[in-house]
Amino acid sequence: MSRELIDLAIERLREAFPNKSRSWVRRALIRFMRGTVKEFNENTWVVRGLPELGDKYPTYVVRLRDGRYYCSCFESNWGLRRKSEICTHIATVILYRKYKKLDSDVYASVINIECVDYYLEPSELKGKVKVVKSVRVIDATDKLNPRHRVTYVIYANEPLEVRAKLVCDGEVRELSLKLTRTRRYIVELLRRS
Ligand SMILES: [Zn+2]
C-alpha cells in the first residue's frame, strides 16, 4: 500500500463525510490498514471484526443497495441506535473502494501553458473524456490581467485519441492528444497541486 494513495483516499472519505469525527476516520483507517476488508461481490463486503475496536462478532457483512450501505451490526443489540449512523465497518468499506479506485488505471494527457486568458475544449466523445485543471498565478504585475500557469489533465477510462481546441491569449491551437496509461491517483495529485 502506498502512503500517498492512502492519504488521498482518506481525504476523499473526509470530503464525503465532513461531519464525522476524527476518531471515526481513524477507526476506519485502522480497519483498512489491518486488511480486514474482503470483497465478496460487487455489492457485498465482509469485514473482519477487531475486538480492540469493540467488535463482538468475528465478521460483519456490509451491503450496498440502492446507493445506501447496510451493515450486519445494525442487526445486533445496538442496531436501533446504530441504524441511523454510518458505522466504521461501512466507513472502512468506503475507504477500501476509494483506495481501489485511486489505484486503478486511467488514460491521460497533460498540457501545461502560461497565459492570461485560456480555454480548452475537447471534442465531444459522449462524456467519456474528463478534464481537470489546476491554475496558479505566476505574474500579477497587471492586477486586472494576471498571468497564470495552467495545467490541464485530460483523461478517460480507455486509451482514446482526443482532439481539442486550446485557446491561450487569443491564439487558437488544434491539438490531437493520445491518452496514455497512468494511475488514477496521479491525476488526482495533479488536480490538487
Ligand atoms: Zn457495522
mmCIF file of C-alpha atoms and ligand atoms in Angstrom:
data_model
loop_
_atom_site.group_PDB
_atom_site.id
_atom_site.type_symbol
_atom_site.label_atom_id
_atom_site.label_comp_id
_atom_site.label_asym_id
_atom_site.label_seq_id
_atom_site.Cartn_x
_atom_site.Cartn_y
_atom_site.Cartn_z
ATOM 1 C CA MET A 1 0.000 0.000 0.000
ATOM 2 C CA SER A 2 1.254 3.461 -0.805
ATOM 3 C CA ARG A 3 1.121 6.176 1.846
ATOM 4 C CA GLU A 4 0.354 8.862 -0.718
ATOM 5 C CA LEU A 5 -2.576 6.855 -2.016
ATOM 6 C CA ILE A 6 -3.924 6.187 1.467
ATOM 7 C CA ASP A 7 -3.722 9.906 2.290
ATOM 8 C CA LEU A 8 -5.727 10.699 -0.829
ATOM 9 C CA ALA A 9 -8.324 8.047 -0.056
ATOM 10 C CA ILE A 10 -8.676 9.447 3.494
ATOM 11 C CA GLU A 11 -9.075 12.926 2.055
ATOM 12 C CA ARG A 12 -11.893 11.668 -0.178
ATOM 13 C CA LEU A 13 -13.558 9.963 2.797
ATOM 14 C CA ARG A 14 -13.389 13.201 4.810
ATOM 15 C CA GLU A 15 -14.859 15.165 1.888
ATOM 16 C CA ALA A 16 -17.733 12.708 1.627
ATOM 17 C CA PHE A 17 -18.445 12.804 5.388
ATOM 18 C CA PRO A 18 -17.366 16.243 6.620
ATOM 19 C CA ASN A 19 -19.312 15.915 9.887
ATOM 20 C CA LYS A 20 -17.706 12.707 11.028
ATOM 21 C CA SER A 21 -15.232 12.806 13.895
ATOM 22 C CA ARG A 22 -11.516 12.198 13.700
ATOM 23 C CA SER A 23 -11.924 9.005 15.695
ATOM 24 C CA TRP A 24 -14.456 7.713 13.150
ATOM 25 C CA VAL A 25 -11.902 8.292 10.386
ATOM 26 C CA ARG A 26 -9.125 6.792 12.494
ATOM 27 C CA ARG A 27 -11.130 3.618 13.191
ATOM 28 C CA ALA A 28 -11.959 3.235 9.508
ATOM 29 C CA LEU A 29 -8.251 3.622 8.734
ATOM 30 C CA ILE A 30 -7.199 1.053 11.355
ATOM 31 C CA ARG A 31 -9.635 -1.482 9.884
ATOM 32 C CA PHE A 32 -8.363 -0.750 6.405
ATOM 33 C CA MET A 33 -4.668 -0.948 7.298
ATOM 34 C CA ARG A 34 -5.228 -4.269 9.072
ATOM 35 C CA GLY A 35 -6.565 -5.647 5.798
ATOM 36 C CA THR A 36 -9.935 -6.560 7.289
ATOM 37 C CA VAL A 37 -11.988 -5.878 4.142
ATOM 38 C CA LYS A 38 -12.660 -8.651 1.637
ATOM 39 C CA GLU A 39 -14.762 -8.107 -1.430
ATOM 40 C CA PHE A 40 -17.447 -10.789 -1.650
ATOM 41 C CA ASN A 41 -19.139 -9.471 -4.765
ATOM 42 C CA GLU A 42 -19.828 -6.170 -6.471
ATOM 43 C CA ASN A 43 -22.196 -5.016 -3.716
ATOM 44 C CA THR A 44 -21.102 -7.046 -0.711
ATOM 45 C CA TRP A 45 -18.026 -6.922 1.509
ATOM 46 C CA VAL A 46 -17.009 -8.955 4.519
ATOM 47 C CA VAL A 47 -15.221 -7.032 7.266
ATOM 48 C CA ARG A 48 -13.276 -8.970 9.895
ATOM 49 C CA GLY A 49 -14.135 -7.810 13.396
ATOM 50 C CA LEU A 50 -11.480 -6.262 15.632
ATOM 51 C CA PRO A 51 -12.185 -6.876 19.344
ATOM 52 C CA GLU A 52 -9.990 -3.896 20.295
ATOM 53 C CA LEU A 53 -12.452 -1.661 18.453
ATOM 54 C CA GLY A 54 -15.370 -3.126 20.362
ATOM 55 C CA ASP A 55 -16.482 -5.709 17.787
ATOM 56 C CA LYS A 56 -18.364 -8.662 19.259
ATOM 57 C CA TYR A 57 -18.529 -10.747 16.102
ATOM 58 C CA PRO A 58 -15.711 -12.256 14.042
ATOM 59 C CA THR A 59 -17.126 -10.837 10.811
ATOM 60 C CA TYR A 60 -19.547 -8.184 9.612
ATOM 61 C CA VAL A 61 -21.266 -8.024 6.263
ATOM 62 C CA VAL A 62 -21.638 -4.675 4.505
ATOM 63 C CA ARG A 63 -24.048 -4.409 1.602
ATOM 64 C CA LEU A 64 -24.708 -1.649 -0.895
ATOM 65 C CA ARG A 65 -28.316 -1.411 -2.011
ATOM 66 C CA ASP A 66 -29.928 1.448 -3.937
ATOM 67 C CA GLY A 67 -26.961 3.677 -3.170
ATOM 68 C CA ARG A 68 -27.119 3.017 0.591
ATOM 69 C CA TYR A 69 -24.831 0.946 2.752
ATOM 70 C CA TYR A 70 -26.149 -1.526 5.308
ATOM 71 C CA CYS A 71 -24.080 -3.354 7.902
ATOM 72 C CA SER A 72 -24.897 -6.550 9.769
ATOM 73 C CA CYS A 73 -24.018 -4.770 13.027
ATOM 74 C CA PHE A 74 -27.326 -2.900 12.554
ATOM 75 C CA GLU A 75 -28.984 -6.199 13.456
ATOM 76 C CA SER A 76 -27.162 -6.569 16.763
ATOM 77 C CA ASN A 77 -28.337 -5.275 20.154
ATOM 78 C CA TRP A 78 -27.161 -1.827 19.300
ATOM 79 C CA GLY A 79 -28.951 -1.987 15.984
ATOM 80 C CA LEU A 80 -31.636 0.542 16.734
ATOM 81 C CA ARG A 81 -29.140 3.139 17.811
ATOM 82 C CA ARG A 82 -26.736 2.399 15.010
ATOM 83 C CA LYS A 83 -29.161 2.218 12.137
ATOM 84 C CA SER A 84 -29.135 5.974 11.637
ATOM 85 C CA GLU A 85 -25.364 6.128 11.720
ATOM 86 C CA ILE A 86 -22.664 5.047 9.389
ATOM 87 C CA CYS A 87 -20.639 2.528 11.349
ATOM 88 C CA THR A 88 -16.906 2.261 10.839
ATOM 89 C CA HIS A 89 -17.360 -1.133 9.105
ATOM 90 C CA ILE A 90 -19.115 0.794 6.354
ATOM 91 C CA ALA A 91 -16.561 3.605 6.553
ATOM 92 C CA THR A 92 -13.709 1.159 6.016
ATOM 93 C CA VAL A 93 -15.502 -0.383 3.025
ATOM 94 C CA ILE A 94 -15.892 3.098 1.524
ATOM 95 C CA LEU A 95 -12.211 3.753 2.191
ATOM 96 C CA TYR A 96 -11.297 0.414 0.615
ATOM 97 C CA ARG A 97 -13.332 1.246 -2.504
ATOM 98 C CA LYS A 98 -11.851 4.735 -2.808
ATOM 99 C CA TYR A 99 -8.358 3.326 -2.467
ATOM 100 C CA LYS A 100 -9.055 0.693 -5.103
ATOM 101 C CA LYS A 101 -10.386 3.309 -7.475
ATOM 102 C CA LEU A 102 -7.366 5.578 -6.992
ATOM 103 C CA ASP A 103 -5.138 2.560 -7.592
ATOM 104 C CA SER A 104 -6.835 1.745 -10.907
ATOM 105 C CA ASP A 105 -5.649 2.623 -14.396
ATOM 106 C CA VAL A 106 -6.696 5.700 -16.268
ATOM 107 C CA TYR A 107 -5.561 7.151 -19.609
ATOM 108 C CA ALA A 108 -4.377 10.723 -19.556
ATOM 109 C CA SER A 109 -2.595 13.537 -21.297
ATOM 110 C CA VAL A 110 -1.201 16.645 -19.628
ATOM 111 C CA ILE A 111 -0.950 20.157 -21.088
ATOM 112 C CA ASN A 112 0.975 22.984 -19.450
ATOM 113 C CA ILE A 113 0.522 26.562 -20.628
ATOM 114 C CA GLU A 114 1.184 30.079 -19.379
ATOM 115 C CA CYS A 115 -1.307 32.740 -20.357
ATOM 116 C CA VAL A 116 -3.613 35.499 -19.203
ATOM 117 C CA ASP A 117 -6.719 34.111 -20.870
ATOM 118 C CA TYR A 118 -7.094 30.410 -21.504
ATOM 119 C CA TYR A 119 -9.637 27.894 -22.598
ATOM 120 C CA LEU A 120 -9.650 24.229 -23.516
ATOM 121 C CA GLU A 121 -12.407 22.398 -25.291
ATOM 122 C CA PRO A 122 -12.054 18.702 -26.045
ATOM 123 C CA SER A 123 -14.056 17.299 -28.933
ATOM 124 C CA GLU A 124 -17.227 15.611 -27.786
ATOM 125 C CA LEU A 125 -16.715 11.917 -27.019
ATOM 126 C CA LYS A 126 -20.042 11.144 -25.374
ATOM 127 C CA GLY A 127 -18.921 12.122 -21.906
ATOM 128 C CA LYS A 128 -16.033 9.674 -21.975
ATOM 129 C CA VAL A 129 -13.408 12.354 -21.617
ATOM 130 C CA LYS A 130 -12.921 14.381 -18.458
ATOM 131 C CA VAL A 131 -10.804 17.465 -17.922
ATOM 132 C CA VAL A 132 -9.379 18.810 -14.692
ATOM 133 C CA LYS A 133 -7.274 21.928 -14.428
ATOM 134 C CA SER A 134 -5.050 23.480 -11.853
ATOM 135 C CA VAL A 135 -4.286 27.192 -12.073
ATOM 136 C CA ARG A 136 -1.585 29.231 -10.383
ATOM 137 C CA VAL A 137 -0.944 32.947 -10.738
ATOM 138 C CA ILE A 138 2.683 33.479 -11.745
ATOM 139 C CA ASP A 139 2.684 37.186 -12.532
ATOM 140 C CA ALA A 140 0.218 39.668 -11.078
ATOM 141 C CA THR A 141 2.044 42.865 -12.102
ATOM 142 C CA ASP A 142 -1.025 43.739 -14.111
ATOM 143 C CA LYS A 143 -3.613 43.147 -11.405
ATOM 144 C CA LEU A 144 -6.542 43.019 -13.790
ATOM 145 C CA ASN A 145 -4.817 40.623 -16.148
ATOM 146 C CA PRO A 146 -2.637 38.306 -14.098
ATOM 147 C CA ARG A 147 -0.628 35.679 -15.870
ATOM 148 C CA HIS A 148 -1.325 32.052 -14.968
ATOM 149 C CA ARG A 149 0.375 28.734 -15.210
ATOM 150 C CA VAL A 150 -2.332 26.294 -16.168
ATOM 151 C CA THR A 151 -2.147 22.517 -16.126
ATOM 152 C CA TYR A 152 -4.872 20.619 -17.892
ATOM 153 C CA VAL A 153 -5.276 16.911 -17.413
ATOM 154 C CA ILE A 154 -7.456 15.218 -19.999
ATOM 155 C CA TYR A 155 -8.376 11.684 -19.028
ATOM 156 C CA ALA A 156 -10.632 8.749 -19.818
ATOM 157 C CA ASN A 157 -11.119 5.117 -18.885
ATOM 158 C CA GLU A 158 -9.788 3.914 -22.239
ATOM 159 C CA PRO A 159 -6.804 4.774 -24.464
ATOM 160 C CA LEU A 160 -8.522 7.298 -26.736
ATOM 161 C CA GLU A 161 -7.220 9.817 -29.216
ATOM 162 C CA VAL A 162 -8.789 13.137 -28.387
ATOM 163 C CA ARG A 163 -8.967 16.278 -30.447
ATOM 164 C CA ALA A 164 -9.087 19.513 -28.503
ATOM 165 C CA LYS A 165 -9.135 23.221 -29.099
ATOM 166 C CA LEU A 166 -6.762 25.174 -26.890
ATOM 167 C CA VAL A 167 -7.006 28.942 -26.631
ATOM 168 C CA CYS A 168 -4.207 30.860 -24.963
ATOM 169 C CA ASP A 169 -4.267 34.684 -25.106
ATOM 170 C CA GLY A 170 -6.264 34.647 -28.317
ATOM 171 C CA GLU A 171 -4.066 32.108 -30.047
ATOM 172 C CA VAL A 172 -6.065 29.065 -31.087
ATOM 173 C CA ARG A 173 -4.398 25.673 -31.407
ATOM 174 C CA GLU A 174 -5.932 22.429 -32.589
ATOM 175 C CA LEU A 175 -4.468 19.558 -30.623
ATOM 176 C CA SER A 176 -4.504 15.848 -31.167
ATOM 177 C CA LEU A 177 -3.905 14.094 -27.872
ATOM 178 C CA LYS A 178 -3.092 10.486 -27.295
ATOM 179 C CA LEU A 179 -4.220 9.447 -23.837
ATOM 180 C CA THR A 180 -1.653 7.120 -22.282
ATOM 181 C CA ARG A 181 -1.932 4.813 -19.331
ATOM 182 C CA THR A 182 -1.248 6.096 -15.852
ATOM 183 C CA ARG A 183 -2.756 5.570 -12.407
ATOM 184 C CA ARG A 184 -5.780 7.483 -11.298
ATOM 185 C CA TYR A 185 -4.138 8.895 -8.205
ATOM 186 C CA ILE A 186 -1.517 10.664 -10.347
ATOM 187 C CA VAL A 187 -4.396 12.554 -11.965
ATOM 188 C CA GLU A 188 -5.833 13.292 -8.527
ATOM 189 C CA LEU A 189 -2.481 14.622 -7.312
ATOM 190 C CA LEU A 190 -2.255 16.961 -10.297
ATOM 191 C CA ARG A 191 -5.768 18.137 -9.573
ATOM 192 C CA ARG A 192 -4.724 19.128 -6.062
ATOM 193 C CA SER A 193 -1.493 20.925 -6.931
HETATM 194 ZN ZN ZN B 1 -21.205 -2.057 11.157
#
